[in-house]
mmCIF file of C-alpha atoms in Angstrom:
data_model
loop_
_atom_site.group_PDB
_atom_site.id
_atom_site.type_symbol
_atom_site.label_atom_id
_atom_site.label_comp_id
_atom_site.label_asym_id
_atom_site.label_seq_id
_atom_site.Cartn_x
_atom_site.Cartn_y
_atom_site.Cartn_z
ATOM 1 C CA MET A 1 1.002 29.937 21.329
ATOM 2 C CA LYS A 2 -0.428 26.470 21.760
ATOM 3 C CA LYS A 3 -3.521 25.387 19.905
ATOM 4 C CA LEU A 4 -6.427 24.466 22.157
ATOM 5 C CA LEU A 5 -9.623 22.660 21.334
ATOM 6 C CA LEU A 6 -12.339 22.774 23.975
ATOM 7 C CA VAL A 7 -15.760 21.203 23.664
ATOM 8 C CA THR A 8 -18.397 21.235 26.399
ATOM 9 C CA LEU A 9 -21.542 19.127 26.383
ATOM 10 C CA LEU A 10 -24.302 19.936 28.882
ATOM 11 C CA SER A 11 -27.273 17.607 29.117
ATOM 12 C CA THR A 12 -30.302 17.930 31.380
ATOM 13 C CA LEU A 13 -31.899 14.653 32.426
ATOM 14 C CA THR A 14 -35.347 14.416 34.009
ATOM 15 C CA ALA A 15 -37.339 11.591 35.500
ATOM 16 C CA CYS A 16 -39.159 10.751 32.262
ATOM 17 C CA GLY A 17 -39.227 7.004 31.841
ATOM 18 C CA SER A 18 -36.048 5.344 30.602
ATOM 19 C CA GLU A 19 -34.289 8.655 29.947
ATOM 20 C CA ASP A 20 -33.765 9.136 33.667
ATOM 21 C CA ILE A 21 -30.611 7.253 34.604
ATOM 22 C CA PHE A 22 -30.224 8.997 37.924
ATOM 23 C CA ASP A 23 -33.706 8.596 39.437
ATOM 24 C CA ASN A 24 -36.206 5.787 38.969
ATOM 25 C CA ASP A 25 -39.147 7.722 40.448
ATOM 26 C CA ASP A 26 -41.375 8.242 37.401
ATOM 27 C CA LYS A 27 -43.931 10.142 39.483
ATOM 28 C CA ASP A 28 -41.609 13.092 40.091
ATOM 29 C CA ASN A 29 -41.153 15.184 36.962
ATOM 30 C CA GLN A 30 -39.025 17.808 38.661
ATOM 31 C CA LEU A 31 -35.442 18.339 37.568
ATOM 32 C CA LYS A 32 -33.353 15.662 39.278
ATOM 33 C CA ALA A 33 -29.854 15.854 37.857
ATOM 34 C CA VAL A 34 -27.731 17.851 35.461
ATOM 35 C CA SER A 35 -24.716 16.117 33.908
ATOM 36 C CA SER A 36 -21.877 17.919 32.196
ATOM 37 C CA VAL A 37 -18.956 16.608 30.168
ATOM 38 C CA SER A 38 -16.051 18.930 29.374
ATOM 39 C CA PHE A 39 -13.435 17.885 26.846
ATOM 40 C CA SER A 40 -10.113 19.426 25.883
ATOM 41 C CA ALA A 41 -7.395 18.477 23.403
ATOM 42 C CA THR A 42 -4.061 20.264 23.607
ATOM 43 C CA PRO A 43 -1.002 19.637 21.399
ATOM 44 C CA ASN A 44 2.330 19.163 23.139
ATOM 45 C CA ASP A 45 3.754 22.090 21.222
ATOM 46 C CA ILE A 46 3.125 24.283 18.204
ATOM 47 C CA ASN A 47 2.544 22.078 15.150
ATOM 48 C CA SER A 48 2.812 18.901 17.192
ATOM 49 C CA PRO A 49 1.101 15.635 16.205
ATOM 50 C CA ILE A 50 1.022 14.593 19.888
ATOM 51 C CA TYR A 51 -2.170 15.608 21.688
ATOM 52 C CA ASN A 52 -3.105 15.452 25.341
ATOM 53 C CA PHE A 53 -6.798 14.781 25.935
ATOM 54 C CA SER A 54 -8.677 15.472 29.116
ATOM 55 C CA SER A 55 -12.264 15.120 30.253
ATOM 56 C CA VAL A 56 -14.275 15.939 33.352
ATOM 57 C CA TYR A 57 -17.663 14.390 34.061
ATOM 58 C CA THR A 58 -19.912 16.132 36.581
ATOM 59 C CA VAL A 59 -23.372 15.545 37.971
ATOM 60 C CA ASN A 60 -25.045 18.593 39.531
ATOM 61 C CA ASP A 61 -21.718 20.455 39.264
ATOM 62 C CA ILE A 62 -19.944 17.755 41.293
ATOM 63 C CA GLU A 63 -17.048 16.049 39.567
ATOM 64 C CA GLN A 64 -17.521 12.284 39.625
ATOM 65 C CA SER A 65 -14.750 10.098 40.957
ATOM 66 C CA THR A 66 -12.809 8.170 38.354
ATOM 67 C CA ASN A 67 -13.274 5.155 40.617
ATOM 68 C CA ASP A 68 -16.948 5.098 39.665
ATOM 69 C CA ILE A 69 -16.756 5.751 35.910
ATOM 70 C CA VAL A 70 -14.815 4.584 32.846
ATOM 71 C CA PHE A 71 -13.585 6.854 30.048
ATOM 72 C CA ASN A 72 -13.631 5.018 26.695
ATOM 73 C CA TRP A 73 -11.915 6.981 23.920
ATOM 74 C CA SER A 74 -11.583 6.181 20.232
ATOM 75 C CA VAL A 75 -10.007 7.843 17.214
ATOM 76 C CA SER A 76 -11.460 7.296 13.745
ATOM 77 C CA LEU A 77 -10.710 8.500 10.252
ATOM 78 C CA GLU A 78 -13.508 9.161 7.776
ATOM 79 C CA GLY A 79 -13.938 6.220 5.418
ATOM 80 C CA GLU A 80 -11.776 3.898 7.516
ATOM 81 C CA GLY A 81 -13.853 3.526 10.683
ATOM 82 C CA GLN A 82 -12.266 3.201 14.089
ATOM 83 C CA ILE A 83 -8.502 3.021 13.838
ATOM 84 C CA THR A 84 -7.552 2.845 17.489
ATOM 85 C CA SER A 85 -8.788 2.905 21.056
ATOM 86 C CA LEU A 86 -7.060 5.310 23.408
ATOM 87 C CA TYR A 87 -5.955 4.286 26.847
ATOM 88 C CA PRO A 88 -9.149 4.263 28.997
ATOM 89 C CA GLU A 89 -8.294 7.015 31.453
ATOM 90 C CA LYS A 90 -9.348 10.542 32.231
ATOM 91 C CA SER A 91 -6.419 12.189 30.418
ATOM 92 C CA PRO A 92 -4.882 10.023 27.661
ATOM 93 C CA GLN A 93 -2.245 11.023 25.115
ATOM 94 C CA TYR A 94 -2.238 10.180 21.397
ATOM 95 C CA GLU A 95 0.163 10.719 18.495
ATOM 96 C CA PHE A 96 -1.354 11.217 15.030
ATOM 97 C CA ASN A 97 0.572 9.684 12.127
ATOM 98 C CA GLU A 98 -0.826 11.422 9.052
ATOM 99 C CA ALA A 99 -2.396 14.703 8.016
ATOM 100 C CA ALA A 100 -6.189 14.330 8.067
ATOM 101 C CA THR A 101 -9.320 15.239 9.984
ATOM 102 C CA TYR A 102 -10.006 12.780 12.795
ATOM 103 C CA LYS A 103 -13.110 12.154 14.855
ATOM 104 C CA ILE A 104 -12.478 11.808 18.570
ATOM 105 C CA LYS A 105 -15.225 10.024 20.499
ATOM 106 C CA LEU A 106 -15.596 9.687 24.252
ATOM 107 C CA THR A 107 -18.129 7.492 26.026
ATOM 108 C CA VAL A 108 -18.426 7.791 29.804
ATOM 109 C CA GLU A 109 -19.688 4.518 31.291
ATOM 110 C CA ASP A 110 -20.280 3.064 34.697
ATOM 111 C CA HIS A 111 -18.543 -0.150 35.726
ATOM 112 C CA PHE A 112 -21.519 -2.170 34.468
ATOM 113 C CA GLY A 113 -20.930 -0.915 30.921
ATOM 114 C CA GLU A 114 -23.935 1.417 30.841
ATOM 115 C CA ALA A 115 -23.309 4.661 28.950
ATOM 116 C CA LEU A 116 -23.739 7.767 31.093
ATOM 117 C CA ALA A 117 -22.712 10.338 28.482
ATOM 118 C CA GLN A 118 -21.289 10.332 24.976
ATOM 119 C CA PHE A 119 -20.030 12.904 22.529
ATOM 120 C CA SER A 120 -17.516 13.401 19.736
ATOM 121 C CA THR A 121 -15.601 16.169 18.022
ATOM 122 C CA GLU A 122 -13.172 16.593 15.136
ATOM 123 C CA ILE A 123 -9.483 17.510 15.136
ATOM 124 C CA ALA A 124 -7.668 18.596 11.966
ATOM 125 C CA ILE A 125 -4.019 17.519 11.799
ATOM 126 C CA SER A 126 -1.956 19.432 9.243
ATOM 127 C CA ALA A 127 1.073 18.393 7.217
ATOM 128 C CA GLU A 128 3.118 20.789 9.342
ATOM 129 C CA ASP A 129 2.042 18.890 12.455
ATOM 130 C CA ILE A 130 3.175 15.563 11.024
ATOM 131 C CA ALA A 131 6.434 17.008 9.681
ATOM 132 C CA THR A 132 7.777 17.648 13.181
ATOM 133 C CA GLN A 133 8.313 13.899 13.708
ATOM 134 C CA PRO A 134 8.913 14.037 17.471
ATOM 135 C CA THR A 135 10.912 11.370 19.248
ATOM 136 C CA SER A 136 8.411 9.298 21.188
ATOM 137 C CA PRO A 137 8.336 6.000 23.065
ATOM 138 C CA ASN A 138 7.122 2.904 21.282
ATOM 139 C CA ALA A 139 4.523 0.740 23.052
ATOM 140 C CA VAL A 140 4.294 -2.912 21.965
ATOM 141 C CA ILE A 141 2.114 -5.712 23.367
ATOM 142 C CA ASP A 142 3.258 -9.322 23.048
ATOM 143 C CA ILE A 143 1.436 -12.444 24.197
ATOM 144 C CA THR A 144 3.810 -14.562 26.271
ATOM 145 C CA ASP A 145 1.469 -17.497 26.831
ATOM 146 C CA ARG A 146 -2.198 -18.384 26.853
ATOM 147 C CA THR A 147 -4.439 -21.321 27.676
ATOM 148 C CA THR A 148 -8.134 -20.753 26.939
ATOM 149 C CA THR A 149 -9.137 -17.765 29.155
ATOM 150 C CA ILE A 150 -5.754 -17.231 30.875
ATOM 151 C CA TYR A 151 -3.385 -14.881 29.030
ATOM 152 C CA ALA A 152 0.117 -13.689 29.874
ATOM 153 C CA PHE A 153 1.203 -10.385 28.273
ATOM 154 C CA ASN A 154 4.507 -8.529 28.216
ATOM 155 C CA SER A 155 5.796 -5.145 27.089
ATOM 156 C CA HIS A 156 9.427 -6.180 26.543
ATOM 157 C CA SER A 157 9.474 -4.939 22.935
ATOM 158 C CA SER A 158 8.489 -1.421 24.027
ATOM 159 C CA ASN A 159 11.357 1.067 23.833
ATOM 160 C CA TYR A 160 12.419 4.699 23.906
ATOM 161 C CA SER A 161 15.694 6.085 22.570
ATOM 162 C CA GLU A 162 15.828 9.138 24.836
ATOM 163 C CA SER A 163 15.485 7.576 28.286
ATOM 164 C CA ALA A 164 14.376 4.486 30.158
ATOM 165 C CA LEU A 165 10.729 3.522 30.522
ATOM 166 C CA SER A 166 9.778 4.196 34.137
ATOM 167 C CA GLN A 167 6.138 3.089 34.204
ATOM 168 C CA ILE A 168 4.243 0.279 32.480
ATOM 169 C CA ASN A 169 0.460 0.336 32.913
ATOM 170 C CA TRP A 170 -2.270 -1.943 31.594
ATOM 171 C CA VAL A 171 -6.063 -1.959 31.494
ATOM 172 C CA ILE A 172 -7.542 -5.400 30.789
ATOM 173 C CA GLU A 173 -11.248 -6.102 31.132
ATOM 174 C CA GLY A 174 -11.531 -2.972 33.310
ATOM 175 C CA GLN A 175 -8.735 -4.100 35.647
ATOM 176 C CA GLU A 176 -5.692 -1.858 36.107
ATOM 177 C CA LEU A 177 -2.333 -3.664 36.210
ATOM 178 C CA SER A 178 1.286 -2.523 36.217
ATOM 179 C CA GLY A 179 4.669 -3.951 35.327
ATOM 180 C CA PRO A 180 6.303 -5.321 32.163
ATOM 181 C CA ASP A 181 4.723 -8.788 32.654
ATOM 182 C CA VAL A 182 1.060 -9.320 33.560
ATOM 183 C CA THR A 183 -1.323 -12.271 33.610
ATOM 184 C CA HIS A 184 -5.099 -12.040 33.358
ATOM 185 C CA ASN A 185 -7.890 -14.617 33.525
ATOM 186 C CA PHE A 186 -10.761 -13.271 31.423
ATOM 187 C CA ASN A 187 -14.198 -13.430 33.015
ATOM 188 C CA GLU A 188 -16.029 -13.503 29.685
ATOM 189 C CA THR A 189 -15.291 -15.033 26.299
ATOM 190 C CA GLY A 190 -15.366 -13.087 23.056
ATOM 191 C CA GLU A 191 -13.457 -10.036 21.876
ATOM 192 C CA HIS A 192 -11.553 -7.923 24.391
ATOM 193 C CA ILE A 193 -9.282 -4.900 24.010
ATOM 194 C CA VAL A 194 -6.008 -4.969 25.953
ATOM 195 C CA HIS A 195 -4.552 -1.501 26.594
ATOM 196 C CA LEU A 196 -0.902 -0.691 27.326
ATOM 197 C CA LYS A 197 0.635 2.654 28.311
ATOM 198 C CA VAL A 198 4.368 3.194 28.705
ATOM 199 C CA THR A 199 5.772 6.315 30.381
ATOM 200 C CA ALA A 200 9.413 7.362 30.117
ATOM 201 C CA GLU A 201 11.535 9.126 32.718
ATOM 202 C CA ASP A 202 11.065 12.411 30.823
ATOM 203 C CA ASN A 203 7.254 11.882 31.079
ATOM 204 C CA SER A 204 6.859 11.073 27.374
ATOM 205 C CA GLN A 205 4.102 8.528 26.814
ATOM 206 C CA ALA A 206 2.943 6.029 24.253
ATOM 207 C CA THR A 207 -0.121 3.825 24.206
ATOM 208 C CA THR A 208 -1.301 0.898 22.145
ATOM 209 C CA ALA A 209 -4.159 -1.586 22.127
ATOM 210 C CA MET A 210 -4.584 -5.190 21.021
ATOM 211 C CA THR A 211 -7.883 -6.927 20.261
ATOM 212 C CA ILE A 212 -7.999 -10.615 21.189
ATOM 213 C CA ASN A 213 -10.720 -13.246 20.916
ATOM 214 C CA VAL A 214 -10.964 -15.296 24.106
ATOM 215 C CA VAL A 215 -12.413 -18.819 24.059
ATOM 216 C CA ASN A 216 -13.018 -21.244 26.926
ATOM 217 C CA GLU A 217 -12.658 -24.500 25.004
ATOM 218 C CA THR A 218 -9.734 -26.309 23.442
ATOM 219 C CA THR A 219 -9.448 -25.703 19.711
ATOM 220 C CA THR A 220 -7.600 -27.506 16.911
ATOM 221 C CA PRO A 221 -4.593 -25.581 15.596
ATOM 222 C CA THR A 222 -4.262 -24.635 11.944
ATOM 223 C CA ALA A 223 -1.047 -25.794 10.264
ATOM 224 C CA LYS A 224 0.086 -23.651 7.351
ATOM 225 C CA PHE A 225 3.446 -22.957 5.746
ATOM 226 C CA ASN A 226 5.067 -21.028 2.922
ATOM 227 C CA TYR A 227 8.371 -21.723 1.213
ATOM 228 C CA THR A 228 10.959 -20.123 -1.064
ATOM 229 C CA LYS A 229 13.292 -22.020 -3.386
ATOM 230 C CA ASN A 230 16.893 -21.393 -4.387
ATOM 231 C CA LYS A 231 17.795 -24.248 -6.706
ATOM 232 C CA LEU A 232 17.982 -27.350 -4.457
ATOM 233 C CA VAL A 233 17.720 -25.375 -1.183
ATOM 234 C CA VAL A 234 14.221 -24.680 0.117
ATOM 235 C CA SER A 235 13.410 -22.416 3.096
ATOM 236 C CA PHE A 236 10.177 -23.044 5.014
ATOM 237 C CA ASP A 237 8.170 -20.698 7.256
ATOM 238 C CA ALA A 238 5.234 -21.829 9.443
ATOM 239 C CA SER A 239 4.447 -18.431 10.990
ATOM 240 C CA LYS A 240 1.009 -18.456 9.312
ATOM 241 C CA SER A 241 0.013 -21.381 11.546
ATOM 242 C CA SER A 242 -2.329 -20.416 14.380
ATOM 243 C CA ASN A 243 -4.443 -21.639 17.253
ATOM 244 C CA GLN A 244 -7.221 -19.842 19.088
ATOM 245 C CA SER A 245 -7.208 -21.437 22.530
ATOM 246 C CA SER A 246 -3.450 -21.595 23.205
ATOM 247 C CA GLU A 247 0.031 -21.227 21.815
ATOM 248 C CA ILE A 248 1.513 -23.654 19.305
ATOM 249 C CA ILE A 249 4.460 -25.216 21.129
ATOM 250 C CA SER A 250 5.868 -27.546 18.463
ATOM 251 C CA TYR A 251 6.540 -27.344 14.710
ATOM 252 C CA GLN A 252 7.736 -30.612 13.165
ATOM 253 C CA TRP A 253 8.851 -30.908 9.540
ATOM 254 C CA ASP A 254 9.139 -33.935 7.243
ATOM 255 C CA PHE A 255 10.850 -32.728 4.073
ATOM 256 C CA GLY A 256 10.010 -35.800 1.989
ATOM 257 C CA ASN A 257 13.682 -36.589 1.369
ATOM 258 C CA GLY A 258 14.236 -38.715 4.467
ATOM 259 C CA GLU A 259 15.176 -35.698 6.601
ATOM 260 C CA SER A 260 13.231 -33.819 9.278
ATOM 261 C CA ALA A 261 13.554 -30.739 11.492
ATOM 262 C CA THR A 262 11.756 -28.749 14.190
ATOM 263 C CA GLY A 263 11.061 -25.043 14.624
ATOM 264 C CA ILE A 264 8.789 -22.378 13.215
ATOM 265 C CA THR A 265 11.293 -21.924 10.356
ATOM 266 C CA ALA A 266 13.490 -24.562 8.730
ATOM 267 C CA SER A 267 15.409 -25.281 5.550
ATOM 268 C CA ALA A 268 16.252 -28.365 3.531
ATOM 269 C CA THR A 269 18.828 -29.137 0.854
ATOM 270 C CA TYR A 270 17.493 -31.741 -1.571
ATOM 271 C CA PRO A 271 19.822 -34.303 -3.141
ATOM 272 C CA SER A 272 18.309 -34.098 -6.610
ATOM 273 C CA GLU A 273 15.630 -32.503 -8.703
ATOM 274 C CA GLY A 274 12.063 -33.695 -8.546
ATOM 275 C CA PRO A 275 8.772 -33.440 -6.669
ATOM 276 C CA TYR A 276 8.808 -33.897 -2.869
ATOM 277 C CA SER A 277 5.945 -34.154 -0.392
ATOM 278 C CA VAL A 278 6.538 -31.885 2.635
ATOM 279 C CA VAL A 279 4.520 -32.353 5.833
ATOM 280 C CA LEU A 280 4.251 -29.828 8.670
ATOM 281 C CA THR A 281 2.821 -31.019 11.998
ATOM 282 C CA VAL A 282 1.925 -28.464 14.677
ATOM 283 C CA VAL A 283 1.116 -29.240 18.319
ATOM 284 C CA SER A 284 -0.792 -26.879 20.633
ATOM 285 C CA LYS A 285 -0.112 -26.402 24.335
ATOM 286 C CA GLU A 286 -3.043 -28.707 25.091
ATOM 287 C CA GLY A 287 -1.461 -31.428 22.943
ATOM 288 C CA VAL A 288 -3.811 -31.137 19.948
ATOM 289 C CA THR A 289 -2.094 -31.732 16.587
ATOM 290 C CA ASN A 290 -2.789 -30.877 12.980
ATOM 291 C CA THR A 291 -0.867 -31.195 9.706
ATOM 292 C CA ASP A 292 -0.409 -29.445 6.384
ATOM 293 C CA THR A 293 0.989 -31.255 3.345
ATOM 294 C CA ASP A 294 2.236 -29.700 0.119
ATOM 295 C CA ARG A 295 4.113 -31.033 -2.891
ATOM 296 C CA ILE A 296 7.049 -28.922 -3.975
ATOM 297 C CA ASP A 297 9.018 -29.175 -7.214
ATOM 298 C CA VAL A 298 12.748 -28.697 -6.893
ATOM 299 C CA TYR A 299 15.025 -27.931 -9.867
ATOM 300 C CA GLU A 300 18.725 -27.222 -9.817
ATOM 301 C CA GLU A 301 18.393 -24.939 -12.810
ATOM 302 C CA ALA A 302 15.553 -23.780 -15.014
ATOM 303 C CA ALA A 303 15.181 -26.438 -17.735
ATOM 304 C CA TYR A 304 13.743 -26.873 -21.168
ATOM 305 C CA VAL A 305 10.860 -29.311 -21.428
ATOM 306 C CA THR A 306 10.372 -32.190 -23.820
ATOM 307 C CA CYS A 307 6.841 -33.551 -23.880
ATOM 308 C CA ASP A 308 6.708 -37.141 -25.188
ATOM 309 C CA VAL A 309 3.285 -38.150 -26.476
ATOM 310 C CA LEU A 310 2.804 -41.817 -25.617
ATOM 311 C CA THR A 311 -0.256 -44.008 -26.216
ATOM 312 C CA THR A 312 -3.911 -43.448 -26.921
ATOM 313 C CA SER A 313 -7.012 -44.923 -25.376
ATOM 314 C CA SER A 314 -7.927 -46.648 -28.652
ATOM 315 C CA LEU A 315 -6.098 -49.486 -30.407
ATOM 316 C CA ILE A 316 -6.717 -47.656 -33.684
ATOM 317 C CA PHE A 317 -4.247 -44.961 -32.657
ATOM 318 C CA LYS A 318 -1.992 -47.033 -30.439
ATOM 319 C CA SER A 319 1.719 -46.726 -31.215
ATOM 320 C CA ALA A 320 5.007 -46.541 -29.343
ATOM 321 C CA ASP A 321 5.488 -42.812 -29.828
ATOM 322 C CA GLU A 322 2.858 -40.471 -31.259
ATOM 323 C CA GLY A 323 5.155 -37.444 -31.265
ATOM 324 C CA GLN A 324 7.105 -34.874 -29.308
ATOM 325 C CA CYS A 325 6.981 -31.178 -28.526
ATOM 326 C CA PHE A 326 9.702 -28.958 -27.075
ATOM 327 C CA SER A 327 9.732 -25.766 -25.041
ATOM 328 C CA THR A 328 11.661 -22.872 -26.528
ATOM 329 C CA SER A 329 12.478 -21.299 -23.141
ATOM 330 C CA PRO A 330 13.286 -22.703 -19.687
ATOM 331 C CA ILE A 331 10.439 -23.737 -17.366
ATOM 332 C CA THR A 332 11.050 -23.552 -13.608
ATOM 333 C CA SER A 333 8.401 -25.787 -12.000
ATOM 334 C CA ARG A 334 6.634 -29.054 -12.624
ATOM 335 C CA VAL A 335 3.237 -27.358 -12.377
ATOM 336 C CA ALA A 336 4.225 -24.960 -15.155
ATOM 337 C CA ALA A 337 5.654 -27.844 -17.211
ATOM 338 C CA GLU A 338 2.438 -29.856 -16.881
ATOM 339 C CA ALA A 339 0.339 -26.856 -17.893
ATOM 340 C CA TRP A 340 2.577 -26.207 -20.885
ATOM 341 C CA CYS A 341 2.522 -29.868 -21.949
ATOM 342 C CA GLY A 342 -1.251 -30.104 -21.479
ATOM 343 C CA ALA A 343 -1.803 -27.200 -23.829
ATOM 344 C CA ARG A 344 0.504 -28.738 -26.460
ATOM 345 C CA ILE A 345 -1.232 -32.133 -26.234
ATOM 346 C CA GLN A 346 -4.629 -30.503 -26.708
ATOM 347 C CA GLN A 347 -3.311 -28.693 -29.750
ATOM 348 C CA TYR A 348 -1.902 -32.011 -31.038
ATOM 349 C CA ILE A 349 -5.336 -33.637 -30.678
ATOM 350 C CA ASP A 350 -7.113 -30.716 -32.336
ATOM 351 C CA ASP A 351 -4.814 -30.942 -35.339
ATOM 352 C CA LEU A 352 -5.601 -34.650 -35.971
ATOM 353 C CA SER A 353 -7.796 -35.277 -39.020
ATOM 354 C CA PHE A 354 -9.656 -38.230 -37.435
ATOM 355 C CA ARG A 355 -13.361 -37.824 -36.680
ATOM 356 C CA ILE A 356 -12.881 -39.634 -33.373
ATOM 357 C CA LYS A 357 -10.389 -37.755 -31.227
ATOM 358 C CA PRO A 358 -8.030 -39.882 -29.129
ATOM 359 C CA THR A 359 -7.256 -39.511 -25.454
ATOM 360 C CA LEU A 360 -3.501 -39.186 -25.180
ATOM 361 C CA THR A 361 -1.056 -39.663 -22.338
ATOM 362 C CA TRP A 362 2.381 -38.117 -22.086
ATOM 363 C CA GLN A 363 5.512 -37.843 -20.042
ATOM 364 C CA ILE A 364 7.668 -34.808 -19.261
ATOM 365 C CA ARG A 365 11.442 -34.686 -19.471
ATOM 366 C CA GLN A 366 13.587 -31.885 -18.099
ATOM 367 C CA GLN A 367 16.903 -31.108 -19.802
ATOM 368 C CA GLY A 368 19.537 -28.429 -19.862
ATOM 369 C CA ASN A 369 18.714 -27.246 -23.393
ATOM 370 C CA ASN A 370 16.122 -27.788 -26.084
ATOM 371 C CA GLU A 371 18.014 -30.445 -27.991
ATOM 372 C CA CYS A 372 16.759 -34.051 -27.930
#
């Protein structure tokens, strides 16, 4: 037998100042309107993590047309706040991913964003519910293109292993759209939630939502890259670069070894060990550029370090070679070598018996072993 959760909220509104949203006649204190919100949540099957929600909003026992109201649903987990927004329709579907007690909240609004009714209830999802692991569609939103307030979205990454997706529906800024590719020009800047619902031929559904921040002015992109080293081969990734007003359309690399490349990812093979200055330049759709520069240290193999103490700042201590110190294990980067040498030089200075401590300079040599 299916589990069924049913919650009914009945509110009586009278013409008492601002509480009366149905009648502005403050002189008439007679009962003007009775609003009722009924809510149900039904699992697809016994011990199913997929729930079908449904709500009916009535005024004076008359069900209100969905053309005149908006159903805004959200699911939250205690201690984590809101975790998702359900598809804004009368009867959405949602799949829970872990055993917990969730709070389901529904706000009924008019098309001006004014709340007409609001309530919430809790649903307990058990480990047995989650263990069923039903086969469900996967809804994915991708941004194809954007320029300030104009966004192009697609659902091409959405999929379902059991059958084809027969319906693709969107709700963006209150507007209902359909199809795998949609374009929307936002009327207002700021944060907006984009909703996607995919329906398969067997009527299975999946929904998802994406929050975006819309701006109406051209912004400067942020250039940022990471890299990984494998001896003299370095792989670069600029996916952390971003821009708020549009897409980044160009990634240009200067590897510091006389070579260059383009693309969000790239790699370079360096001819020899040493430090190199790498520059990434990104270009937005509006033609605005920005750069990120980083020095990388390339070594063919991990090497032992010899730190040669050179001269002092005082003629009293000046000599051709004040001393040497050697690492007893390989060091893999110039930064680490400099830190190691710096600590040894400070120890060298501290061990001097002179009352006036010298300021020393040094040079670092890399070698295959710890023999001089």
